[in-house]
Coordinates of C-alpha atoms in Angstrom, one line a residue:
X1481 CA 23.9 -5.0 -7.5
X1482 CA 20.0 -5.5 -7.6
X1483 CA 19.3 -7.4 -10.5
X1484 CA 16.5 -6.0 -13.3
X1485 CA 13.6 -8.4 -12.2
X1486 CA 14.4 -6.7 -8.3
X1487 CA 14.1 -3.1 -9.2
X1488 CA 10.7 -3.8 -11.3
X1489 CA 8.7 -5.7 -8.6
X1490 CA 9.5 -2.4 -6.1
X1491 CA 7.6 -0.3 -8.6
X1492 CA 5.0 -3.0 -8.6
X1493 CA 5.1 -2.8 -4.8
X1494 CA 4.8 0.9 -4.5
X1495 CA 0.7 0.8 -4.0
X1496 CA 0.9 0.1 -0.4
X1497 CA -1.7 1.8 2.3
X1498 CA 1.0 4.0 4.5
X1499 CA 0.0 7.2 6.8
X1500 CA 2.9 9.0 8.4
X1501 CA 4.8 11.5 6.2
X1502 CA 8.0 9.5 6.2
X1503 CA 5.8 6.4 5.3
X1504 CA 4.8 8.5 2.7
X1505 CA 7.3 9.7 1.1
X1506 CA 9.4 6.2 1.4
X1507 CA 7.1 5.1 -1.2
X1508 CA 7.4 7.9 -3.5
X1509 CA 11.1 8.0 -3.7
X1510 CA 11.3 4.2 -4.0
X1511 CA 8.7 4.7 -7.1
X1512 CA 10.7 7.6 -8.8
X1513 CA 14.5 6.0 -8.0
X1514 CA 13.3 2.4 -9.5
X1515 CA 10.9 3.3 -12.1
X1516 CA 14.1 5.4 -13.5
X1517 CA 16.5 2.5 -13.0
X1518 CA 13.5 0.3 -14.8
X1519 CA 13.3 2.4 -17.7
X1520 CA 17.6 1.8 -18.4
X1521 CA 17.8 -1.6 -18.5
X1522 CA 14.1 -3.0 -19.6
X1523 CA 15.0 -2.4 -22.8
X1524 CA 17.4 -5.2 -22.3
X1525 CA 15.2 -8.0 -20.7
X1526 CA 11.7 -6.8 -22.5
X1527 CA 10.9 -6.0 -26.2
X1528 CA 7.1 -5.7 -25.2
X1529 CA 5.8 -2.2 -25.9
X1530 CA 2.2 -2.4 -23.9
X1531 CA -0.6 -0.2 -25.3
X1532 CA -1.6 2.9 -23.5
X1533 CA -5.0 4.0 -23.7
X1534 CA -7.5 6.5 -22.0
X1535 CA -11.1 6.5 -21.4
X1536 CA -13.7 8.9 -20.1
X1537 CA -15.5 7.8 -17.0
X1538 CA -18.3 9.5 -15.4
X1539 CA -17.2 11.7 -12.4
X1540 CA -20.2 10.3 -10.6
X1541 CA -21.5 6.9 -11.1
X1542 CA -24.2 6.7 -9.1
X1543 CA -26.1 10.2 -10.5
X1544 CA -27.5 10.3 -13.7
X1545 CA -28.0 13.4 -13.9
X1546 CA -24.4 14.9 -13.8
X1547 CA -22.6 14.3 -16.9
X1548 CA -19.1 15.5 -16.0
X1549 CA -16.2 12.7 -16.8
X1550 CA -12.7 12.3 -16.0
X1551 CA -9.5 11.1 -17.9
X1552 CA -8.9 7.2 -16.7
X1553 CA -5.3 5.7 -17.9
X1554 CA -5.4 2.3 -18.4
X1555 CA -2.4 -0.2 -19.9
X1556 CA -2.7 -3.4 -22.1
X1557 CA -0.3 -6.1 -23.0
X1558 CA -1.7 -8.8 -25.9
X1559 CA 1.5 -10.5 -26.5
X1560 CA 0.4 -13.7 -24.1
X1561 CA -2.9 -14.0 -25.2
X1562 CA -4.5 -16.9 -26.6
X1563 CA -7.4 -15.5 -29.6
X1564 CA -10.4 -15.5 -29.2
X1565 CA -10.9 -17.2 -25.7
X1566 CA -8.3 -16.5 -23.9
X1567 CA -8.3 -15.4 -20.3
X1568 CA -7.9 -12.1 -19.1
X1569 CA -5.9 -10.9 -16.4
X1570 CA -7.1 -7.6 -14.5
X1571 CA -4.3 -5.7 -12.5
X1572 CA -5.7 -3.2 -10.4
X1573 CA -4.0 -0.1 -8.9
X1574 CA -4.8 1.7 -5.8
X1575 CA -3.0 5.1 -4.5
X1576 CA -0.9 6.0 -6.8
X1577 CA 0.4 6.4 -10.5
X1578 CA 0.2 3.6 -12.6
X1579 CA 3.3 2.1 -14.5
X1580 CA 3.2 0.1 -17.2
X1581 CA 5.6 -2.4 -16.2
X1582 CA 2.1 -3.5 -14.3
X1583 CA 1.6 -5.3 -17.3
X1584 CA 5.2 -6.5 -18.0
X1585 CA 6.5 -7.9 -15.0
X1586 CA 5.3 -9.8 -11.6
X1587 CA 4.1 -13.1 -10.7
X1588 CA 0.5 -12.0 -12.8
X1589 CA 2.6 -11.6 -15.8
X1590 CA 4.2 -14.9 -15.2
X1591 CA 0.6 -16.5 -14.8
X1592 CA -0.5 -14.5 -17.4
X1593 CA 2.2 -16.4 -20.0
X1594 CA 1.3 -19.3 -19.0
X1595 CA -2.3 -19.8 -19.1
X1596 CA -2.3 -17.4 -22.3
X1597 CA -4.0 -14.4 -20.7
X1598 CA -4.7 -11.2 -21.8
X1599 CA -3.4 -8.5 -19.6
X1600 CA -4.8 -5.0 -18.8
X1601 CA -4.2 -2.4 -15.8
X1602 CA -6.7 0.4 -14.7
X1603 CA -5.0 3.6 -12.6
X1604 CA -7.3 4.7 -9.5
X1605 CA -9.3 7.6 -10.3
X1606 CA -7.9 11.3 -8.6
X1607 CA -4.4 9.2 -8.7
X1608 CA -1.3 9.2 -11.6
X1609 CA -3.1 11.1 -14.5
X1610 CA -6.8 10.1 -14.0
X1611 CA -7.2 13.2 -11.8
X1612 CA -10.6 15.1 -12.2
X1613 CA -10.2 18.1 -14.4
X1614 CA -11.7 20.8 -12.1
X1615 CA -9.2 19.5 -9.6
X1616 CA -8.0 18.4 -5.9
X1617 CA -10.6 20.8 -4.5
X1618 CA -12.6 19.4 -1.5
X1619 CA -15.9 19.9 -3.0
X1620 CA -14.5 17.9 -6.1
X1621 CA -12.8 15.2 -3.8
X1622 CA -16.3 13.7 -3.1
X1623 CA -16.4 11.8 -6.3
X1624 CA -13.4 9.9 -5.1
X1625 CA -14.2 6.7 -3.1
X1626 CA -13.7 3.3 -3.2
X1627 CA -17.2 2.4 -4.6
X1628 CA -16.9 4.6 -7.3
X1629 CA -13.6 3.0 -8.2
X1630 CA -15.3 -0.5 -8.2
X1631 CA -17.6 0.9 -11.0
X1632 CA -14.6 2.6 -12.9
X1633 CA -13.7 -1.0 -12.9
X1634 CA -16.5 -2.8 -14.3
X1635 CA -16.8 0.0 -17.1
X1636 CA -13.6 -0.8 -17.9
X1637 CA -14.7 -4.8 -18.0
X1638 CA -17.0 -3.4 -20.5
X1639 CA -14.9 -1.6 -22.6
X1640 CA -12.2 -3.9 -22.8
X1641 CA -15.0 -6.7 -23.6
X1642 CA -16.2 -4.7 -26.4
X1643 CA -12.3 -3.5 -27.9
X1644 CA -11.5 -7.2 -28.0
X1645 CA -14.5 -8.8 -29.0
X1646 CA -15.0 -11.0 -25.8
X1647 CA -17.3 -13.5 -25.0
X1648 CA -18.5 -14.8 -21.6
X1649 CA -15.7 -17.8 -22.6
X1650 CA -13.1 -15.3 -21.4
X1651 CA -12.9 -15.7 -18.0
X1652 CA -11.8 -12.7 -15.8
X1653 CA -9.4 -12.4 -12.7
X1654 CA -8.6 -9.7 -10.9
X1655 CA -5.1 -8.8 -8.9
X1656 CA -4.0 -6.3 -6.5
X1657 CA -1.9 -5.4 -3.7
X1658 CA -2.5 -3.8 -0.4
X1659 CA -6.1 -1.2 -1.1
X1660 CA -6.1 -2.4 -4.4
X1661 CA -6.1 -6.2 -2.7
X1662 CA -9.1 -5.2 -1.1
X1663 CA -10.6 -3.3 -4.1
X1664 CA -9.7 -6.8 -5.8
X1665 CA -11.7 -8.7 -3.3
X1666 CA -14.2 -5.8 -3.4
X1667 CA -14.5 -6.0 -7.2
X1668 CA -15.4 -9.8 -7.4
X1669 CA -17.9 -9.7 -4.6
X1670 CA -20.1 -6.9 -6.1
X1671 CA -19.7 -7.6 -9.4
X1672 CA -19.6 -11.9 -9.4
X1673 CA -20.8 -12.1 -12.9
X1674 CA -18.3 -10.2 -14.4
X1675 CA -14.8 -11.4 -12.2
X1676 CA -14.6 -15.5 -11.9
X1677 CA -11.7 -14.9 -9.2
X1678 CA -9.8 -12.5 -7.3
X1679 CA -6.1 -12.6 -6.0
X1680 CA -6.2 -10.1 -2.8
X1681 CA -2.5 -9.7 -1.6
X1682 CA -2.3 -7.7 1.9
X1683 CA -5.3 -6.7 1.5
X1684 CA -6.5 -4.4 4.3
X1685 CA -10.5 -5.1 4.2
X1686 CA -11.7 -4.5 7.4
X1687 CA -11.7 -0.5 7.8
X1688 CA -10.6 0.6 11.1
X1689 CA -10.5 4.0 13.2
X1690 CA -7.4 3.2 15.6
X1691 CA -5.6 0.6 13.5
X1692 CA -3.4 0.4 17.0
X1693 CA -2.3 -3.0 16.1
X1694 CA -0.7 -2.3 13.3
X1695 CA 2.4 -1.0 15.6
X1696 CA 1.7 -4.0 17.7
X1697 CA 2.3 -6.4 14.8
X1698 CA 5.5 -4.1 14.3
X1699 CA 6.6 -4.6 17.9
X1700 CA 6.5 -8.2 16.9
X1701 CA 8.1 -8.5 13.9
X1702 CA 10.9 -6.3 15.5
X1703 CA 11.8 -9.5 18.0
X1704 CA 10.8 -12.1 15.2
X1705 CA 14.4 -13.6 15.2
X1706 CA 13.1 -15.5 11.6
X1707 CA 13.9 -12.0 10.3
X1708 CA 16.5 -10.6 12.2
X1709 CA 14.7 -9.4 15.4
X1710 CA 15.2 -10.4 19.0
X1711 CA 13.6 -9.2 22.6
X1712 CA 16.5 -6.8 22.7
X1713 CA 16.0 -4.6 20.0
X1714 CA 12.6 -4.2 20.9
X1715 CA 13.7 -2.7 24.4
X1716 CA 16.0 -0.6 23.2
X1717 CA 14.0 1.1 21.3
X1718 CA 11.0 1.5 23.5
X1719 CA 14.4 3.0 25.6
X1720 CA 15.3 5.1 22.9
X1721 CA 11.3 6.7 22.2
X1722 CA 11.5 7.2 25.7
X1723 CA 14.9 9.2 26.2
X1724 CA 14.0 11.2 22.9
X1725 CA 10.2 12.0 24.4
X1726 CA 11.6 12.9 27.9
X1727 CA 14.3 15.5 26.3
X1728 CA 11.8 17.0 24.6
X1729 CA 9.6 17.3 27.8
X1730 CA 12.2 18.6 29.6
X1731 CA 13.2 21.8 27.3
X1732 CA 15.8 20.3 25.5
X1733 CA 14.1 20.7 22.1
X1734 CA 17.6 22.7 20.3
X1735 CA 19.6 19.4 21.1
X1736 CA 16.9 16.9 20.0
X1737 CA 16.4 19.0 17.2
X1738 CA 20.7 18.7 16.4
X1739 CA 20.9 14.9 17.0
X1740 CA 18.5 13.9 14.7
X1741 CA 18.9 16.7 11.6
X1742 CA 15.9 18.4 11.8
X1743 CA 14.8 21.1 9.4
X1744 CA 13.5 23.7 12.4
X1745 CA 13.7 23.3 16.2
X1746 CA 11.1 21.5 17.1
X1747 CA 9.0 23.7 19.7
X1748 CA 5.5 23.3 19.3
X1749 CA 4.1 20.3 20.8
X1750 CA 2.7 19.5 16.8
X1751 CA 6.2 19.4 16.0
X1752 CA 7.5 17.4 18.5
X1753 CA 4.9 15.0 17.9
X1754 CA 6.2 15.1 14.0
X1755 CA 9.5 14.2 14.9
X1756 CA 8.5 11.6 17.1
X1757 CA 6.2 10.2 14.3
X1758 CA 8.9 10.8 11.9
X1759 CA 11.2 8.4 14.0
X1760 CA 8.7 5.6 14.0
X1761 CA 8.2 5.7 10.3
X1762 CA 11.7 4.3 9.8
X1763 CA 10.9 1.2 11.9
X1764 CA 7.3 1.0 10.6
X1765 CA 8.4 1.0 7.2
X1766 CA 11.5 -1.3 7.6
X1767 CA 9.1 -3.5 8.8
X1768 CA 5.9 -3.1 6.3
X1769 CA 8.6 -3.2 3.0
X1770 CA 11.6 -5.5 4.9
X1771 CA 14.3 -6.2 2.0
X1772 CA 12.2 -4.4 -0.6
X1773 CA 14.8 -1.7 -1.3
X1774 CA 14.1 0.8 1.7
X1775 CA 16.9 1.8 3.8
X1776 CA 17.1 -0.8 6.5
X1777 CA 16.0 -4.5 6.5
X1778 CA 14.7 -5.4 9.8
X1779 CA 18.0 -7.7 10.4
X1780 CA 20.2 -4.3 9.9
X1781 CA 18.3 -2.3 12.0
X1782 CA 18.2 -4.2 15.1
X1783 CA 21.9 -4.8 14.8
X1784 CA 22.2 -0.9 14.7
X1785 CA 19.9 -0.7 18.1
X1786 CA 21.7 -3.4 19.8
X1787 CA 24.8 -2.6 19.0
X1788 CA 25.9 -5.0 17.0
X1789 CA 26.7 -3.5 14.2
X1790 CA 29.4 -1.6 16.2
X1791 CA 33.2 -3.3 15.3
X1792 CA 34.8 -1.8 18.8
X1793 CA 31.7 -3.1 20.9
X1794 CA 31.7 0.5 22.6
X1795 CA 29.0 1.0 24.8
X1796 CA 26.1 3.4 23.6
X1797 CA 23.0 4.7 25.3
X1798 CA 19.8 3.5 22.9
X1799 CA 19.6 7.7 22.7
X1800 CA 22.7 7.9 20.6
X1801 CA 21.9 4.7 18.5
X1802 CA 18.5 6.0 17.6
X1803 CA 20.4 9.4 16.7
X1804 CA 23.0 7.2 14.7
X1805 CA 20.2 5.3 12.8
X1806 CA 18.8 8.8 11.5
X1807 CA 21.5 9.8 10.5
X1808 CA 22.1 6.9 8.0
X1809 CA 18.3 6.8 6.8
X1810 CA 18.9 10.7 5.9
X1811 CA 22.4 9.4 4.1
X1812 CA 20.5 6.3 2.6
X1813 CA 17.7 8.1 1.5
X1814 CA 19.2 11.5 0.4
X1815 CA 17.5 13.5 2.8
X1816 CA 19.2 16.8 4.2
X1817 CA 17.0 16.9 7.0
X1818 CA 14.0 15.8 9.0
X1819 CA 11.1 18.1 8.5
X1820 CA 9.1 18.1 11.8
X1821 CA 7.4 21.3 11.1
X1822 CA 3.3 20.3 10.9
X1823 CA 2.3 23.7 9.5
X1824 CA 4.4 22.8 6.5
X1825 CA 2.2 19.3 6.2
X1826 CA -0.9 21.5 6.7
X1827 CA -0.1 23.7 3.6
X1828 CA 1.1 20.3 1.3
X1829 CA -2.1 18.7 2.5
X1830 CA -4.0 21.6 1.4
X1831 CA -2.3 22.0 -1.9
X1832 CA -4.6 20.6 -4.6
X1833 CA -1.9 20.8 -7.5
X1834 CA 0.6 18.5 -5.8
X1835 CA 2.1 15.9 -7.6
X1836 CA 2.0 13.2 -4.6
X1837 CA -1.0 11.4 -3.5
X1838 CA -0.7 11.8 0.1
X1839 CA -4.1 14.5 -0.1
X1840 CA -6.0 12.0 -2.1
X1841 CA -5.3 9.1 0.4
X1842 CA -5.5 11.3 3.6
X1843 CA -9.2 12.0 2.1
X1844 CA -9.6 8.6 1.5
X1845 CA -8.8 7.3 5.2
X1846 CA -11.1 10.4 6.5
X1847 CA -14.2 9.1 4.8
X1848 CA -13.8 5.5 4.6
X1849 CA -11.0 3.4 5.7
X1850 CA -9.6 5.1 8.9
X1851 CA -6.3 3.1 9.1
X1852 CA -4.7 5.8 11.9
X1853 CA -1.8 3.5 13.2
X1854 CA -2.0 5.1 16.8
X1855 CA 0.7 4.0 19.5
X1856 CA -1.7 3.9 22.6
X1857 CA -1.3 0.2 23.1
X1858 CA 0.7 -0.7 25.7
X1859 CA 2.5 -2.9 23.1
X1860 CA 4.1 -0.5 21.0
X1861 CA 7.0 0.3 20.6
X1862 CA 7.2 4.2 20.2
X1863 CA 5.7 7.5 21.6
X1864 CA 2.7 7.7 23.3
X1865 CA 2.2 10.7 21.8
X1866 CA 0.6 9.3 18.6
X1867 CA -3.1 9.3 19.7
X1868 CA -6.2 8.9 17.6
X1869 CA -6.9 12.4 18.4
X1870 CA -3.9 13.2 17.2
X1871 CA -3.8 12.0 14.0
X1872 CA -7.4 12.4 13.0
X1873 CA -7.3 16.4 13.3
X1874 CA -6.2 16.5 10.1
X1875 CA -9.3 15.6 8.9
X1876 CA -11.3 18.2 10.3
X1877 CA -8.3 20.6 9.5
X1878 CA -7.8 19.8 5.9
X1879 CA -11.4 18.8 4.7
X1880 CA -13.7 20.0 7.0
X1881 CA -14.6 16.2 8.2
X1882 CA -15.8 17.1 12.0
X1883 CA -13.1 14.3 13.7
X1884 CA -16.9 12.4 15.7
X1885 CA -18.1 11.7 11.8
X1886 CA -15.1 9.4 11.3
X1887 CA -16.4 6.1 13.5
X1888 CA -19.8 6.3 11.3
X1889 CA -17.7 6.6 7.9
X1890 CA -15.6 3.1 9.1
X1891 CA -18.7 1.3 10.2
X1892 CA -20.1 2.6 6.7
X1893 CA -17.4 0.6 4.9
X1894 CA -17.5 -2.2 6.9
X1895 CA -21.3 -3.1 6.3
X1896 CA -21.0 -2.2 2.8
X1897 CA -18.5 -4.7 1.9
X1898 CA -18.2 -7.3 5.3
X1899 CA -15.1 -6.3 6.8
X1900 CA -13.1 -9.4 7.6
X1901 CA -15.8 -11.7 7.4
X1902 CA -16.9 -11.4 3.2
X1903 CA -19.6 -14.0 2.1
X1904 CA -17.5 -14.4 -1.2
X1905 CA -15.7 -17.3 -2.9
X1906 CA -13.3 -17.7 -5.4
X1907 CA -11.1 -14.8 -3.4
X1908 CA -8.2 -15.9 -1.9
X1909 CA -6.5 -13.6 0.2
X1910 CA -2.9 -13.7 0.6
X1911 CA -0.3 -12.5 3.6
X1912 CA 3.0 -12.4 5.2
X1913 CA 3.2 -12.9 9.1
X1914 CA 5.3 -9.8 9.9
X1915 CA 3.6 -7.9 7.5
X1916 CA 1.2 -5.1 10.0
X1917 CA -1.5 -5.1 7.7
X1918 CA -2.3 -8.6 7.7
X1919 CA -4.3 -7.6 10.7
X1920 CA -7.0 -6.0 8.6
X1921 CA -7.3 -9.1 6.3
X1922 CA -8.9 -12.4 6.2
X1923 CA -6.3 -15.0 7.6
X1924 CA -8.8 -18.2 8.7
X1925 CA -10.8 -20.0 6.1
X1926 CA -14.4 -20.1 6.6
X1927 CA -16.1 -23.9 6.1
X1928 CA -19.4 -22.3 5.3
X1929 CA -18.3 -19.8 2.8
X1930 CA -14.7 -20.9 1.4
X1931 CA -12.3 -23.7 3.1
X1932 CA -9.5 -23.1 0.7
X1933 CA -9.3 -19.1 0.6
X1934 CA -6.4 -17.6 2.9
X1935 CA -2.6 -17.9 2.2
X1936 CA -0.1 -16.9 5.6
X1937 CA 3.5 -16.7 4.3
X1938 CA 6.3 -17.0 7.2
X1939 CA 8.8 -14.6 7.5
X1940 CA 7.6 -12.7 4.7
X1941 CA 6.3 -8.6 4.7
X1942 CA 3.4 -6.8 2.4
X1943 CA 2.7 -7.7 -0.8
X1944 CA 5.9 -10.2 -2.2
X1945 CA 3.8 -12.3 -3.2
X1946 CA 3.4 -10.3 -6.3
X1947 CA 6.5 -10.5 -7.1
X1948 CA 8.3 -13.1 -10.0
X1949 CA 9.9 -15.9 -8.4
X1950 CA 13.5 -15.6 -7.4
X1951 CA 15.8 -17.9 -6.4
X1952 CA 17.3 -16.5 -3.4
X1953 CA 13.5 -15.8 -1.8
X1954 CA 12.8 -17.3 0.9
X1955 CA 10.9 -21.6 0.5
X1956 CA 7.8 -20.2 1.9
X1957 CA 7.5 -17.4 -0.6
X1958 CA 8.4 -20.2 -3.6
X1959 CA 5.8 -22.5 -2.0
X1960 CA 3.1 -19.7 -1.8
X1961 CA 3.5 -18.6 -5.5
X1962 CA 3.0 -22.4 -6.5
X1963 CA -0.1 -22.2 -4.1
X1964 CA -1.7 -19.1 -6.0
X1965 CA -0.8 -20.4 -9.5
X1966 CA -2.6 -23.7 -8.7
X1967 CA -5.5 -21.9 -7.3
X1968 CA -5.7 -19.3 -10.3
X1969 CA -5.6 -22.9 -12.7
X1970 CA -8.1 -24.4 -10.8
X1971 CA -10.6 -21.3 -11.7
X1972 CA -9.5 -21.5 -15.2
X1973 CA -10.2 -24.7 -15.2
X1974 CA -13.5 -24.9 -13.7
X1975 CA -14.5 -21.8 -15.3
X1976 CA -14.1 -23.4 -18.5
X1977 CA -16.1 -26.7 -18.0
X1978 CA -19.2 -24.0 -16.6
X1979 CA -22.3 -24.5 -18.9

């Protein structure tokens, strides 16, 4: 059984950049299952009750004029901290709701006790309960970017500052995973003189249209024997996209729609693409979260598309072991079917009362990240059939965002901030090798800006870094944690001899 320290780091986990609707809802049912199994037994490991707290940011930081605010959760935990001067520790959250075991567990907290820091978490606004009070309306959505976030943050800096009586001897360090690793990195290169150093785990921060590689890097991982993959299981299933795409191009759309327990046939060409799409989303997240509580770990999953996994060795086409590995992620995952339909994502994209995110991000990667993991590289694994085009019609669909804008938007974000090449120091940016998103971070160490700022875990997928040290993780893992903890003292350290 997963032990208490396990189920907590997957809610810490949870704030990770994903775009297909399986992708998506992975994430959400991880949150709600863990956070629930968190809540039973943290009563037995944790007697720290963190304080909750709201404050009222304006909607719109950057006009004077408009004097509408929004609810912004926030979470503090004082128990570690060393009065008056004390360090503080700044978690920040990115697309979605924000626990408060972000200030109880992870390798932060761990920090945290031991340097005698102050800890304190800030929710995303339009995400978890910091959602504008007129609503999810397009109009309203424009408030909701990146930049304004970054100045949510340094009000926050100044109310917390001003709570606890702070003085420029409290040195500040920001942490984050996946956008909120870039937001992290974002954070301490526009605002220097408020953030000493930043921690940016899988930090995607080079914006990009047709993130193609990103199923590239999940081709790779796939035959990364390290983790359980081999040549093999790649080609079966590029075999297995392929049979499932040819059916469907040949009429055979009631059978498909059978094998793999879809909701409705799939008839339209939308909905075909959705199933497809659907089916990569299993191996995309395997991959992205390996042995972080989804269904499969990559080492599983290959077995079941080589055949290993079979006891009487029979032989299957990679068809039927595609149709078999659906059929256990439904099981696993408590799904009664695949839905396929894309008029149904239309109407939950549209609904501004939802309870998931996946409107708020969708906006998100229409104005300023991109991030569309596309499978036209010749390198990937699935259907062809997952096109730039194809994907970023929901932006024009959904918010009126004419699909030509999009490149300008990207190029936007990247000038603003220096994609993959940031003229910052004191941010070190940390990856795993299989994880697909380390593609959009900052993996070489620059000799004229900072020699001794990237981190590239082996074997290891998005954010586990953040997690508390375990002893059955993997040496590289134990040795990067040590790495970050010396680099987080060093700051401290020469933060406090600063005149």
């Amino acid at each position: 059984m997963m032990s208490m320290m396990s189920w907590v780091t997957v809610i810490l986990l949870i704030d990770l950049v994903c775009s297909g609707q399986i992708l998506w809802r992975m994430k959400d049912h991880v949150h709600k299952i863990k956070e629930a199994r968190i809540k039973q037994r943290a009563t037995h490991t944790s007697t720290v009750i963190p304080k909750k707290g709201t404050i009222h940011q304006p909607l719109n930081h950057f006009d004077r004029k408009d004097d509408k605010t929004f609810p912004q959760k926030f979470f503090v935990n004082d128990v570690y901290w060393q009065r008056p001067d004390g360090p503080v520790f700044l978690y920040i959250e990115g697309e979605g709701p924000l626990s408060k075991f972000s200030v109880l567990f992870g390798h932060h907290v761990d920090m945290a006790e031991s340097h005698g820091a102050l800890l304190v978490a800030l929710e995303h606004r339009f995400y978890g309960q910091s959602i504008n009070p007129d609503g999810l309306e397009t109009e309203n959505l424009r408030d909701l970017s990146s930049q304004q976030a970054l100045v949510d943050l340094a009000a926050f800096h100044h109310y917390i500052s001003q709570r606890f009586s702070l003085s420029n001897k409290n040195t500040w360090i920001s942490f984050g995973g996946s956008y909120a690793g870039a937001l992290s990195a974002w954070l301490r290169g526009k605002f220097p003189h408020l953030i000493y150093g930043a921690v940016a785990s899988s930090a995607p921060v080079q914006a990009q249209l047709d993130f193609s590689s990103y199923n590239k890097v999940v081709g790779y991982s796939l035959m990364n024997e390290a983790v359980g993959g081999s040549k093999q299981c790649v080609a079966e299933v590029k075999g297995a996209f392929a049979a499932v795409e040819a059916a469907l191009l040949m009429g055979n759309e009631v059978e498909v729609g059978k094998d793999f327990g879809c909701c409705e046939t799939p008839f339209k060409a939308e909905d075909k693409m959705e199933l497809l799409q659907s089916l990569a989303d299993v191996f995309m997240g395997t991959v992205q979260y390996n042995e972080e509580g989804v269904a499969f770990s990559i080492e599983e999953l290959c077995d079941i598309m080589t055949n290993k996994s079979e006891q009487n060795k029979q032989k299957e086409e990679p068809y039927d072991r595609l149709v078999k590995l659906a059929a256990m992620y439904r099981a696993r995952e408590k799904v009664p079917c695949l839905d396929v339909s894309h008029e149904k994502l239309v109407l939950e994209l549209r609904n501004t009362t939802a309870t998931s995110s996946y409107r708020q991000w969708l906006y998100q990667t229409c104005t300023e990240f991109g991030f569309y993991q596309t499978c036209e590289d010749t390198s990937c694994p699935f259907s062809r059939m997952s096109t730039i085009q194809s994907q970023t019609q929901l932006c024009s669909r959904i918010f009126d965002i004419p699909q030509d804008h999009l490149p300008v938007h990207t190029d936007f974000t990247n000038q603003y901030y220096g994609g993959n090449r940031p003229q910052t120091q004191r941010v070190l940016y940390v990856n795993g090798n299989i994880d697909p998103w380390t593609e959009l971070s900052v993996v070489w160490n620059d000799t004229m800006v900072d020699n001794d700022r990237v981190i590239l875990i082996d074997g290891t997928a998005h954010c586990r870094d953040m997690n508390s040290d375990k002893s059955m993780d993997k040496p590289a893992l134990h040795q990067a944690r040590k790495e970050i903890g010396r680099r987080v003292a060093m700051w401290l350290k020469s933060a406090a001899l600063a005149p």
